[in-house]
PDB file of C-alpha atoms in Angstrom:
ATOM      1  CA  ASP A   1      56.855 104.925 -56.599  1.00 96.00           C
ATOM      2  CA  ILE A   2      53.338 105.972 -57.605  1.00 98.00           C
ATOM      3  CA  VAL A   3      52.605 109.510 -56.455  1.00 98.00           C
ATOM      4  CA  MET A   4      49.085 110.345 -55.324  1.00 98.00           C
ATOM      5  CA  THR A   5      48.147 114.016 -55.524  1.00 98.00           C
ATOM      6  CA  GLN A   6      45.040 115.268 -53.779  1.00 98.00           C
ATOM      7  CA  ALA A   7      43.149 118.522 -54.228  1.00 95.00           C
ATOM      8  CA  PRO A   8      42.140 120.640 -52.497  1.00 97.00           C
ATOM      9  CA  LEU A   9      44.184 120.324 -49.305  1.00 97.00           C
ATOM     10  CA  SER A  10      41.259 121.694 -47.351  1.00 97.00           C
ATOM     11  CA  VAL A  11      37.593 122.269 -48.002  1.00 97.00           C
ATOM     12  CA  SER A  12      34.904 124.021 -45.987  1.00 97.00           C
ATOM     13  CA  VAL A  13      31.359 122.819 -46.537  1.00 97.00           C
ATOM     14  CA  THR A  14      27.951 123.917 -45.318  1.00 97.00           C
ATOM     15  CA  PRO A  15      26.075 121.029 -43.681  1.00 97.00           C
ATOM     16  CA  GLY A  16      23.631 119.532 -46.159  1.00 97.00           C
ATOM     17  CA  GLU A  17      25.687 120.610 -49.149  1.00 97.00           C
ATOM     18  CA  SER A  18      27.901 118.316 -51.199  1.00 98.00           C
ATOM     19  CA  ALA A  19      31.695 118.117 -51.383  1.00 97.00           C
ATOM     20  CA  SER A  20      34.118 116.621 -53.869  1.00 98.00           C
ATOM     21  CA  ILE A  21      37.739 115.657 -53.361  1.00 98.00           C
ATOM     22  CA  SER A  22      40.060 114.883 -56.237  1.00 98.00           C
ATOM     23  CA  CYS A  23      42.983 112.529 -56.392  1.00 98.00           C
ATOM     24  CA  ARG A  24      45.391 111.982 -59.262  1.00 98.00           C
ATOM     25  CA  SER A  25      47.903 109.170 -59.618  1.00 98.00           C
ATOM     26  CA  SER A  26      51.215 109.389 -61.468  1.00 98.00           C
ATOM     27  CA  LYS A  27      50.507 106.054 -63.128  1.00 97.00           C
ATOM     28  CA  SER A  28      47.420 104.169 -64.234  1.00 98.00           C
ATOM     29  CA  LEU A  29      45.853 102.234 -61.361  1.00 98.00           C
ATOM     30  CA  LEU A  30      43.881 100.001 -63.713  1.00 97.00           C
ATOM     31  CA  HIS A  31      45.059  96.427 -63.419  1.00 97.00           C
ATOM     32  CA  SER A  32      44.812  93.979 -66.286  1.00 96.00           C
ATOM     33  CA  ASN A  33      42.062  92.235 -64.308  1.00 96.00           C
ATOM     34  CA  GLY A  34      39.846  95.277 -64.838  1.00 96.00           C
ATOM     35  CA  ILE A  35      40.038  96.476 -61.239  1.00 97.00           C
ATOM     36  CA  THR A  36      41.210  99.967 -60.397  1.00 98.00           C
ATOM     37  CA  TYR A  37      43.153  99.867 -57.161  1.00 98.00           C
ATOM     38  CA  VAL A  38      42.365 103.215 -55.622  1.00 98.00           C
ATOM     39  CA  TYR A  39      40.979 103.496 -52.112  1.00 98.00           C
ATOM     40  CA  TRP A  40      39.578 106.262 -49.954  1.00 98.00           C
ATOM     41  CA  TYR A  41      39.944 106.622 -46.199  1.00 98.00           C
ATOM     42  CA  LEU A  42      38.623 109.024 -43.599  1.00 98.00           C
ATOM     43  CA  GLN A  43      40.531 109.849 -40.450  1.00 98.00           C
ATOM     44  CA  LYS A  44      38.230 111.527 -37.976  1.00 98.00           C
ATOM     45  CA  PRO A  45      39.847 113.773 -35.357  1.00 97.00           C
ATOM     46  CA  GLY A  46      41.827 111.699 -32.877  1.00 96.00           C
ATOM     47  CA  LYS A  47      40.835 108.421 -34.513  1.00 98.00           C
ATOM     48  CA  SER A  48      42.385 105.770 -36.742  1.00 98.00           C
ATOM     49  CA  PRO A  49      41.714 105.886 -40.481  1.00 98.00           C
ATOM     50  CA  GLN A  50      38.689 103.999 -41.720  1.00 98.00           C
ATOM     51  CA  LEU A  51      38.034 102.587 -45.177  1.00 98.00           C
ATOM     52  CA  LEU A  52      35.306 104.378 -47.120  1.00 98.00           C
ATOM     53  CA  ILE A  53      35.683 103.270 -50.728  1.00 98.00           C
ATOM     54  CA  TYR A  54      37.602 100.335 -52.166  1.00 98.00           C
ATOM     55  CA  ARG A  55      38.598  99.606 -55.747  1.00 98.00           C
ATOM     56  CA  MET A  56      37.564 103.079 -56.862  1.00 98.00           C
ATOM     57  CA  SER A  57      33.799 102.855 -56.513  1.00 98.00           C
ATOM     58  CA  ASN A  58      32.788 100.227 -53.964  1.00 98.00           C
ATOM     59  CA  LEU A  59      31.305 101.349 -50.668  1.00 98.00           C
ATOM     60  CA  ALA A  60      32.900  99.738 -47.631  1.00 97.00           C
ATOM     61  CA  SER A  61      30.702  98.000 -45.104  1.00 95.00           C
ATOM     62  CA  GLY A  62      28.793 100.360 -42.842  1.00 95.00           C
ATOM     63  CA  VAL A  63      29.642 103.484 -44.840  1.00 97.00           C
ATOM     64  CA  PRO A  64      26.640 105.708 -45.630  1.00 97.00           C
ATOM     65  CA  ASP A  65      25.600 105.835 -49.274  1.00 96.00           C
ATOM     66  CA  ARG A  66      26.157 109.604 -49.172  1.00 97.00           C
ATOM     67  CA  PHE A  67      29.717 108.658 -50.083  1.00 98.00           C
ATOM     68  CA  SER A  68      30.615 107.634 -53.605  1.00 98.00           C
ATOM     69  CA  GLY A  69      33.776 107.113 -55.599  1.00 98.00           C
ATOM     70  CA  SER A  70      34.406 107.430 -59.291  1.00 98.00           C
ATOM     71  CA  GLY A  71      37.153 108.039 -61.789  1.00 97.00           C
ATOM     72  CA  SER A  72      39.279 106.869 -64.652  1.00 94.00           C
ATOM     73  CA  GLU A  73      42.707 105.231 -64.743  1.00 96.00           C
ATOM     74  CA  THR A  74      44.530 108.157 -63.149  1.00 98.00           C
ATOM     75  CA  ASP A  75      41.932 110.666 -61.986  1.00 98.00           C
ATOM     76  CA  PHE A  76      39.601 109.919 -59.135  1.00 98.00           C
ATOM     77  CA  THR A  77      36.877 111.657 -57.186  1.00 98.00           C
ATOM     78  CA  LEU A  78      35.312 111.129 -53.807  1.00 98.00           C
ATOM     79  CA  LYS A  79      31.922 112.770 -53.528  1.00 98.00           C
ATOM     80  CA  ILE A  80      30.074 113.364 -50.304  1.00 98.00           C
ATOM     81  CA  SER A  81      26.481 114.384 -50.732  1.00 94.00           C
ATOM     82  CA  ARG A  82      24.550 116.036 -47.911  1.00 94.00           C
ATOM     83  CA  VAL A  83      27.603 116.574 -45.676  1.00 98.00           C
ATOM     84  CA  GLU A  84      27.006 115.962 -41.991  1.00 97.00           C
ATOM     85  CA  ALA A  85      28.941 116.921 -38.872  1.00 97.00           C
ATOM     86  CA  GLU A  86      30.281 113.358 -38.541  1.00 97.00           C
ATOM     87  CA  ASP A  87      32.027 113.695 -41.917  1.00 98.00           C
ATOM     88  CA  VAL A  88      34.607 116.121 -40.536  1.00 98.00           C
ATOM     89  CA  GLY A  89      38.168 114.883 -40.736  1.00 98.00           C
ATOM     90  CA  ILE A  90      40.993 114.211 -43.164  1.00 98.00           C
ATOM     91  CA  TYR A  91      40.345 112.230 -46.314  1.00 98.00           C
ATOM     92  CA  TYR A  92      43.128 110.222 -47.915  1.00 98.00           C
ATOM     93  CA  CYS A  93      43.275 108.476 -51.245  1.00 98.00           C
ATOM     94  CA  GLY A  94      45.636 105.561 -51.588  1.00 98.00           C
ATOM     95  CA  GLN A  95      46.858 103.195 -54.263  1.00 98.00           C
ATOM     96  CA  LEU A  96      47.284  99.514 -53.571  1.00 97.00           C
ATOM     97  CA  LEU A  97      48.178  98.472 -57.097  1.00 97.00           C
ATOM     98  CA  GLU A  98      51.879  98.024 -56.537  1.00 95.00           C
ATOM     99  CA  ASN A  99      54.482  98.222 -53.819  1.00 93.00           C
ATOM    100  CA  PRO A 100      55.035 100.498 -52.117  1.00 96.00           C
ATOM    101  CA  ASP A 101      51.457 101.356 -51.291  1.00 97.00           C
ATOM    102  CA  THR A 102      51.227 105.141 -51.342  1.00 98.00           C
ATOM    103  CA  PHE A 103      48.788 107.739 -50.091  1.00 98.00           C
ATOM    104  CA  GLY A 104      47.848 111.278 -50.939  1.00 98.00           C
ATOM    105  CA  ALA A 105      48.703 114.076 -48.540  1.00 98.00           C
ATOM    106  CA  GLY A 106      45.133 114.296 -47.325  1.00 98.00           C
ATOM    107  CA  THR A 107      42.226 116.714 -47.650  1.00 98.00           C
ATOM    108  CA  LYS A 108      40.854 118.305 -44.511  1.00 98.00           C
ATOM    109  CA  LEU A 109      37.093 118.719 -44.514  1.00 98.00           C
ATOM    110  CA  GLU A 110      35.607 121.279 -42.169  1.00 98.00           C
ATOM    111  CA  LEU A 111      32.114 122.626 -41.699  1.00 97.00           C
ATOM    112  CA  LYS A 112      31.169 126.218 -42.335  1.00 94.00           C
TER     113      LYS A 112
ATOM    114  CA  GLU B   1      33.855  92.214 -34.528  1.00 95.00           C
ATOM    115  CA  VAL B   2      37.292  92.684 -36.015  1.00 96.00           C
ATOM    116  CA  GLN B   3      39.760  94.084 -33.493  1.00 98.00           C
ATOM    117  CA  LEU B   4      43.397  94.993 -33.867  1.00 98.00           C
ATOM    118  CA  VAL B   5      45.239  96.104 -30.759  1.00 98.00           C
ATOM    119  CA  GLU B   6      48.771  97.440 -31.034  1.00 98.00           C
ATOM    120  CA  SER B   7      51.235  97.598 -28.170  1.00 98.00           C
ATOM    121  CA  GLY B   8      54.923  98.025 -27.479  1.00 98.00           C
ATOM    122  CA  GLY B   9      55.416 101.679 -28.307  1.00 98.00           C
ATOM    123  CA  GLY B  10      57.265 104.112 -26.115  1.00 98.00           C
ATOM    124  CA  LEU B  11      60.157 106.518 -25.785  1.00 98.00           C
ATOM    125  CA  VAL B  12      63.461 105.150 -27.063  1.00 98.00           C
ATOM    126  CA  GLN B  13      66.869 106.660 -27.723  1.00 98.00           C
ATOM    127  CA  PRO B  14      68.252 106.928 -31.248  1.00 98.00           C
ATOM    128  CA  GLY B  15      70.049 103.778 -32.309  1.00 98.00           C
ATOM    129  CA  ARG B  16      68.102 101.548 -29.933  1.00 98.00           C
ATOM    130  CA  SER B  17      65.506  98.883 -30.719  1.00 98.00           C
ATOM    131  CA  LEU B  18      61.825  98.357 -30.068  1.00 98.00           C
ATOM    132  CA  LYS B  19      59.348  95.597 -30.905  1.00 98.00           C
ATOM    133  CA  LEU B  20      55.714  96.323 -31.655  1.00 98.00           C
ATOM    134  CA  SER B  21      52.883  93.816 -31.461  1.00 98.00           C
ATOM    135  CA  CYS B  22      49.397  93.742 -32.913  1.00 98.00           C
ATOM    136  CA  LEU B  23      46.923  91.300 -31.419  1.00 98.00           C
ATOM    137  CA  ALA B  24      44.085  90.380 -33.760  1.00 98.00           C
ATOM    138  CA  SER B  25      40.654  89.034 -32.886  1.00 98.00           C
ATOM    139  CA  GLY B  26      37.227  88.626 -34.427  1.00 97.00           C
ATOM    140  CA  PHE B  27      38.466  87.039 -37.653  1.00 97.00           C
ATOM    141  CA  THR B  28      40.655  84.196 -38.887  1.00 98.00           C
ATOM    142  CA  PHE B  29      44.008  85.935 -38.666  1.00 98.00           C
ATOM    143  CA  SER B  30      45.867  83.305 -40.679  1.00 98.00           C
ATOM    144  CA  ASN B  31      43.741  84.054 -43.756  1.00 97.00           C
ATOM    145  CA  TYR B  32      44.763  87.695 -44.124  1.00 97.00           C
ATOM    146  CA  GLY B  33      47.753  89.692 -45.200  1.00 97.00           C
ATOM    147  CA  MET B  34      48.747  92.333 -42.690  1.00 98.00           C
ATOM    148  CA  ASN B  35      50.560  95.628 -42.776  1.00 98.00           C
ATOM    149  CA  TRP B  36      52.198  98.272 -40.641  1.00 98.00           C
ATOM    150  CA  ILE B  37      51.460 101.873 -41.527  1.00 98.00           C
ATOM    151  CA  ARG B  38      52.778 104.860 -39.635  1.00 98.00           C
ATOM    152  CA  GLN B  39      51.825 108.483 -39.214  1.00 98.00           C
ATOM    153  CA  ALA B  40      54.329 111.040 -38.004  1.00 98.00           C
ATOM    154  CA  PRO B  41      52.880 113.756 -35.753  1.00 97.00           C
ATOM    155  CA  GLY B  42      50.686 116.056 -37.838  1.00 95.00           C
ATOM    156  CA  LYS B  43      51.580 114.239 -41.039  1.00 97.00           C
ATOM    157  CA  GLY B  44      49.989 111.821 -43.474  1.00 97.00           C
ATOM    158  CA  LEU B  45      50.029 108.061 -43.824  1.00 98.00           C
ATOM    159  CA  GLU B  46      53.166 106.116 -44.736  1.00 98.00           C
ATOM    160  CA  TRP B  47      53.140 102.416 -45.520  1.00 98.00           C
ATOM    161  CA  VAL B  48      55.948 100.639 -43.660  1.00 98.00           C
ATOM    162  CA  ALA B  49      55.770  96.892 -44.279  1.00 98.00           C
ATOM    163  CA  SER B  50      53.551  94.066 -45.504  1.00 97.00           C
ATOM    164  CA  ILE B  51      53.399  90.353 -44.825  1.00 98.00           C
ATOM    165  CA  SER B  52      51.244  87.774 -46.547  1.00 97.00           C
ATOM    166  CA  SER B  53      48.999  85.374 -44.673  1.00 97.00           C
ATOM    167  CA  SER B  54      51.583  82.579 -44.556  1.00 97.00           C
ATOM    168  CA  SER B  55      54.618  84.887 -44.332  1.00 97.00           C
ATOM    169  CA  SER B  56      55.681  83.861 -47.825  1.00 97.00           C
ATOM    170  CA  TYR B  57      55.768  87.412 -49.113  1.00 97.00           C
ATOM    171  CA  ILE B  58      57.278  90.299 -47.186  1.00 98.00           C
ATOM    172  CA  TYR B  59      57.879  93.856 -48.363  1.00 97.00           C
ATOM    173  CA  TYR B  60      59.367  96.964 -46.795  1.00 98.00           C
ATOM    174  CA  ALA B  61      59.438 100.661 -47.487  1.00 98.00           C
ATOM    175  CA  ASP B  62      62.885 101.846 -48.539  1.00 97.00           C
ATOM    176  CA  THR B  63      62.982 104.094 -45.471  1.00 98.00           C
ATOM    177  CA  VAL B  64      63.001 101.100 -43.111  1.00 98.00           C
ATOM    178  CA  LYS B  65      64.536  98.324 -45.197  1.00 98.00           C
ATOM    179  CA  GLY B  66      67.395  96.659 -43.379  1.00 98.00           C
ATOM    180  CA  ARG B  67      66.339  98.099 -40.022  1.00 98.00           C
ATOM    181  CA  PHE B  68      62.774  96.817 -39.504  1.00 98.00           C
ATOM    182  CA  THR B  69      61.499  93.241 -39.623  1.00 98.00           C
ATOM    183  CA  ILE B  70      57.847  92.312 -39.957  1.00 98.00           C
ATOM    184  CA  SER B  71      56.710  88.895 -38.790  1.00 98.00           C
ATOM    185  CA  ARG B  72      53.640  87.091 -37.569  1.00 98.00           C
ATOM    186  CA  ASP B  73      52.613  84.196 -35.361  1.00 98.00           C
ATOM    187  CA  ASN B  74      49.346  82.795 -36.681  1.00 98.00           C
ATOM    188  CA  ALA B  75      48.978  80.521 -33.670  1.00 98.00           C
ATOM    189  CA  LYS B  76      48.982  83.589 -31.431  1.00 98.00           C
ATOM    190  CA  ASN B  77      47.004  85.821 -33.808  1.00 98.00           C
ATOM    191  CA  THR B  78      49.763  88.369 -33.525  1.00 98.00           C
ATOM    192  CA  LEU B  79      51.645  90.591 -35.944  1.00 98.00           C
ATOM    193  CA  TYR B  80      55.048  92.024 -35.028  1.00 98.00           C
ATOM    194  CA  LEU B  81      57.383  94.777 -36.090  1.00 98.00           C
ATOM    195  CA  GLN B  82      60.951  94.581 -34.837  1.00 98.00           C
ATOM    196  CA  MET B  83      62.557  97.973 -35.183  1.00 98.00           C
ATOM    197  CA  THR B  84      66.315  98.452 -34.847  1.00 98.00           C
ATOM    198  CA  SER B  85      68.707 101.371 -35.345  1.00 98.00           C
ATOM    199  CA  LEU B  86      65.851 103.747 -34.666  1.00 98.00           C
ATOM    200  CA  ARG B  87      66.103 107.321 -35.874  1.00 98.00           C
ATOM    201  CA  SER B  88      64.274 110.488 -34.926  1.00 98.00           C
ATOM    202  CA  GLU B  89      62.411 110.323 -38.227  1.00 98.00           C
ATOM    203  CA  ASP B  90      60.862 107.013 -37.134  1.00 98.00           C
ATOM    204  CA  THR B  91      58.841 108.906 -34.523  1.00 98.00           C
ATOM    205  CA  ALA B  92      55.223 108.184 -35.390  1.00 98.00           C
ATOM    206  CA  LEU B  93      51.989 106.497 -34.467  1.00 98.00           C
ATOM    207  CA  TYR B  94      52.259 102.954 -35.787  1.00 98.00           C
ATOM    208  CA  TYR B  95      49.086 101.234 -36.979  1.00 98.00           C
ATOM    209  CA  CYS B  96      48.554  97.656 -37.966  1.00 98.00           C
ATOM    210  CA  ALA B  97      45.990  97.242 -40.730  1.00 98.00           C
ATOM    211  CA  ARG B  98      44.372  94.271 -42.390  1.00 97.00           C
ATOM    212  CA  ARG B  99      44.328  93.494 -46.055  1.00 93.00           C
ATOM    213  CA  PRO B 100      42.639  93.678 -48.438  1.00 91.00           C
ATOM    214  CA  GLY B 101      42.345  97.391 -48.760  1.00 93.00           C
ATOM    215  CA  TYR B 102      43.244  98.205 -45.151  1.00 94.00           C
ATOM    216  CA  ASN B 103      39.653  97.504 -44.241  1.00 95.00           C
ATOM    217  CA  SER B 104      40.444  97.390 -40.531  1.00 97.00           C
ATOM    218  CA  TRP B 105      42.923  99.416 -38.471  1.00 98.00           C
ATOM    219  CA  GLY B 106      44.093  99.298 -34.897  1.00 98.00           C
ATOM    220  CA  GLN B 107      44.172 102.320 -32.620  1.00 98.00           C
ATOM    221  CA  GLY B 108      47.917 102.727 -33.054  1.00 98.00           C
ATOM    222  CA  THR B 109      50.913 102.693 -30.732  1.00 98.00           C
ATOM    223  CA  LEU B 110      53.158 105.743 -30.409  1.00 98.00           C
ATOM    224  CA  VAL B 111      56.883 105.421 -30.941  1.00 98.00           C
ATOM    225  CA  THR B 112      59.013 108.395 -29.957  1.00 98.00           C
ATOM    226  CA  VAL B 113      62.697 108.333 -30.823  1.00 98.00           C
ATOM    227  CA  SER B 114      64.553 110.972 -28.872  1.00 97.00           C
ATOM    228  CA  SER B 115      67.563 111.370 -26.638  1.00 96.00           C
TER     229      SER B 115
END
């Protein structure tokens, strides 16, 4: 199985500042079709996860453009610029390249 | 608006069975692959099972293979998860989620396996 490793496990950010979350996969997530199958999700407190970024760098519908995704074949970054109170929650990266789909352990974002 | 509504969770004894349902609306259900993903209390996300739009392709996590069965009824816009031989480690909030990319999730249904 592909292992997804996130860092840090928690981050505390001042509102208005930026935050970055890293995710590393144990295997390249670059498919031969040129698409990198890494996804980012946010689970707000008491809520279901929601898709933020798909295929490494594409913003999901309705997601503010303060969120962005980037990376290589095995190293990925979610950046949140100008963090707001509504961004609090747990962020998960996930790989959907091959079965079984796997997720990172999550990064908890809190406000200072 | 896409909606996924899970039901069927509850308290069940170890070794017993339970069947979950996920009613979909707001999109053409028969066009999309669907998945079950679970989250144990205070833990992260674990993929459980996948089914393609026409049920041609079905996959399971090793932890549930042989005990759980995913299925769907496109005429009823409903996804199912039949769970048998339940164990305490199956205790979790079970979400249904739509492919591609898990772009829509339900609110989850809680399954508690305990004597």
